[in-house]
XYZ file of C-alpha atoms in Angstrom:
245
model
C 4.564 -22.549 -26.074
C 7.627 -22.465 -23.886
C 8.555 -19.042 -25.297
C 5.071 -17.660 -24.630
C 5.100 -19.065 -21.097
C 8.475 -17.473 -20.419
C 7.252 -14.096 -21.606
C 4.167 -14.318 -19.380
C 6.376 -15.248 -16.405
C 8.697 -12.295 -17.018
C 5.671 -10.014 -17.348
C 4.275 -11.160 -13.999
C 7.671 -10.599 -12.371
C 7.859 -7.044 -13.716
C 4.341 -6.312 -12.452
C 5.247 -7.687 -9.027
C 8.401 -5.557 -8.956
C 6.561 -2.283 -9.701
C 4.973 -1.895 -6.228
C 8.370 -2.516 -4.631
C 9.964 0.171 -6.806
C 7.141 2.574 -5.979
C 7.593 1.882 -2.273
C 11.339 2.495 -2.593
C 10.720 5.818 -4.307
C 8.271 6.829 -1.590
C 10.748 5.796 1.096
C 13.533 7.697 -0.624
C 11.329 10.765 -0.806
C 10.483 10.426 2.884
C 14.133 10.027 3.844
C 15.066 13.030 1.752
C 12.520 15.205 3.562
C 13.763 13.933 6.918
C 17.376 14.995 6.369
C 18.874 17.061 9.206
C 17.741 20.659 9.001
C 21.251 22.155 8.546
C 21.664 20.141 5.318
C 18.303 21.240 3.972
C 18.934 24.921 4.744
C 22.170 25.255 2.779
C 21.154 27.253 -0.293
C 22.788 29.832 -2.532
C 22.727 32.603 0.090
C 24.115 30.382 2.836
C 26.963 29.266 0.590
C 27.779 32.910 -0.065
C 27.911 33.608 3.680
C 30.201 30.609 4.218
C 32.516 31.755 1.416
C 32.545 35.308 2.802
C 33.459 33.987 6.258
C 36.400 32.022 4.847
C 37.578 34.994 2.783
C 37.332 37.377 5.725
C 39.379 34.986 7.884
C 42.167 35.058 5.292
C 42.112 38.875 5.322
C 42.354 38.965 9.132
C 45.382 36.668 9.172
C 47.123 38.532 6.353
C 46.554 42.013 7.784
C 47.492 40.975 11.318
C 50.794 39.535 10.098
C 51.513 42.571 7.908
C 50.624 44.985 10.710
C 52.901 43.176 13.151
C 55.939 43.107 10.868
C 55.466 46.659 9.564
C 54.601 48.224 12.967
C 51.650 49.879 11.209
C 48.843 50.861 13.559
C 46.573 51.445 10.573
C 46.979 47.873 9.309
C 46.591 46.450 12.816
C 43.431 48.502 13.375
C 41.993 47.306 10.077
C 42.812 43.696 10.997
C 41.087 44.145 14.365
C 38.022 45.529 12.624
C 37.930 42.518 10.313
C 38.313 40.234 13.327
C 35.178 41.747 14.854
C 33.398 41.162 11.547
C 34.667 37.572 11.546
C 32.956 36.851 14.860
C 29.663 38.129 13.506
C 30.006 36.170 10.255
C 30.724 32.924 12.101
C 27.629 33.414 14.248
C 25.581 34.118 11.125
C 26.801 30.848 9.598
C 25.628 28.991 12.697
C 22.358 30.916 12.763
C 21.349 30.084 9.216
C 22.279 26.408 9.615
C 20.044 25.840 12.649
C 16.364 25.839 13.503
C 14.343 29.035 13.220
C 14.272 29.981 16.956
C 17.969 29.255 17.364
C 18.713 31.145 14.150
C 16.984 34.288 15.390
C 18.757 34.132 18.763
C 22.168 33.771 17.132
C 21.404 36.608 14.731
C 20.582 38.837 17.691
C 23.834 37.873 19.428
C 25.773 38.517 16.204
C 24.185 41.960 15.887
C 25.014 42.916 19.478
C 28.592 41.643 19.193
C 29.097 43.429 15.897
C 27.770 46.751 17.144
C 29.151 46.689 20.696
C 32.481 45.207 19.653
C 33.051 47.818 16.978
C 32.277 50.681 19.348
C 34.757 49.343 21.912
C 37.290 48.707 19.179
C 36.915 52.272 17.905
C 37.712 53.629 21.365
C 40.781 51.374 21.674
C 42.118 52.349 18.241
C 41.643 56.047 19.011
C 43.553 55.639 22.285
C 46.424 53.850 20.522
C 46.496 56.448 17.741
C 46.732 59.329 20.209
C 49.601 57.554 21.970
C 51.355 57.048 18.611
C 50.890 60.739 17.761
C 52.628 61.715 20.993
C 55.483 59.278 20.381
C 55.756 58.394 16.659
C 57.614 55.220 15.725
C 59.105 53.774 12.561
C 56.693 52.182 10.084
C 57.555 49.854 7.180
C 55.616 51.881 4.634
C 56.077 49.417 1.752
C 54.381 46.626 3.703
C 51.581 48.981 4.739
C 51.016 50.067 1.134
C 50.948 46.573 -0.380
C 49.014 45.068 2.538
C 46.377 47.791 2.328
C 45.843 47.271 -1.402
C 45.534 43.489 -1.048
C 43.154 43.859 1.907
C 41.000 46.322 -0.049
C 40.645 43.839 -2.906
C 39.790 41.046 -0.466
C 37.204 43.138 1.370
C 35.502 44.114 -1.882
C 35.291 40.426 -2.728
C 33.736 39.579 0.642
C 31.256 42.450 0.302
C 30.296 41.190 -3.163
C 29.586 37.728 -1.733
C 27.359 39.224 0.980
C 25.497 41.601 -1.340
C 22.816 39.051 -2.337
C 21.885 37.690 1.146
C 22.093 41.254 2.519
C 18.952 42.150 0.532
C 16.800 39.869 2.673
C 18.222 40.229 6.194
C 19.311 43.167 8.365
C 22.000 41.154 10.173
C 23.693 40.211 6.902
C 23.240 43.777 5.680
C 25.180 45.025 8.720
C 28.005 42.576 7.960
C 27.931 43.649 4.298
C 28.133 47.308 5.336
C 31.153 46.564 7.523
C 33.060 44.748 4.793
C 32.282 47.408 2.220
C 33.583 49.965 4.685
C 36.612 47.777 5.347
C 37.535 48.048 1.681
C 37.565 51.855 1.921
C 39.530 51.707 5.177
C 42.086 49.382 3.588
C 42.528 51.817 0.707
C 43.102 54.568 3.266
C 45.712 52.357 4.937
C 47.464 51.960 1.594
C 47.309 55.731 1.063
C 48.870 56.388 4.466
C 51.631 53.912 3.616
C 52.277 55.825 0.400
C 52.431 59.126 2.311
C 54.859 57.689 4.852
C 56.951 56.306 2.003
C 57.045 59.669 0.217
C 57.550 61.948 3.220
C 59.192 59.700 5.798
C 56.726 60.990 8.435
C 55.120 58.067 10.298
C 52.572 60.436 11.813
C 50.306 59.763 8.808
C 49.823 56.176 9.985
C 48.584 57.336 13.404
C 46.344 59.996 11.852
C 44.767 57.380 9.611
C 44.096 55.099 12.585
C 42.420 57.977 14.442
C 40.209 58.813 11.464
C 39.388 55.123 11.032
C 38.262 54.871 14.668
C 35.943 57.867 14.297
C 34.538 56.554 11.017
C 33.821 53.126 12.513
C 31.940 54.600 15.458
C 29.830 56.871 13.237
C 28.968 54.062 10.776
C 27.841 51.719 13.572
C 25.701 54.362 15.284
C 24.119 55.307 11.945
C 23.225 51.671 11.203
C 21.804 51.167 14.703
C 19.603 54.239 14.346
C 18.451 53.156 10.896
C 17.793 49.436 11.525
C 17.616 49.009 15.321
C 14.185 47.322 15.221
C 15.306 44.722 12.664
C 18.608 44.124 14.445
C 16.981 43.505 17.844
C 14.108 41.452 16.356
C 15.759 39.723 13.364
C 13.825 37.964 10.636
C 14.569 34.654 8.868
C 16.926 34.942 5.924
C 15.226 35.394 2.546
C 17.423 34.531 -0.399
C 16.724 36.980 -3.219
C 19.256 35.779 -5.775
C 18.599 37.269 -9.152
C 16.359 40.064 -7.842
C 17.289 43.676 -7.812
C 17.595 45.136 -4.321
């Protein structure tokens, strides 16, 4: 009798505990849905943008240091270009972590800074390159060659990270275009370092910087003409991981 009574008592306790457990699950579900929006918006595409931003920052620091110690205008110009991209990537990170209206505003600012900054930067690099052509200086070609190759590999990695979110957003596509172009520019920097190393003529470094400035300006204008409506009126990011773009 005592055993049967104990079992009935334990059964009643379990039945009484079930509503409490159900309430806890409902509360947990409610709390989960009320998490701050930035935490809820971090998905695969956003993580890729964050990783690309960190990788691009490392490239900027490495190229800036190499350009300073090698006196290479080509490396310094490439670092400056990556710095402009870094500003846009940081704004994109903030945009996709915030609310929808704030996200669209920050995307628009990132687009304008990317486009306007690169056009101004192209003019500055061209001016410096023309000055270097008139008065060539010594360039540490070995540093320029190795730095250009490492930067090219890093830029290809950043472009690969941005390739998936770029399929669903024009602002990210512009950043992806820049980093893909940066990889080509870094290879050109390495090639100019090799030419200076083989010939001893530092004029190749200045010529590369001049060509890089012209190429940057043309690529930005082409993208603005192609996607100006999307860039001025950006859309929310759509993550298309696993889909072919």
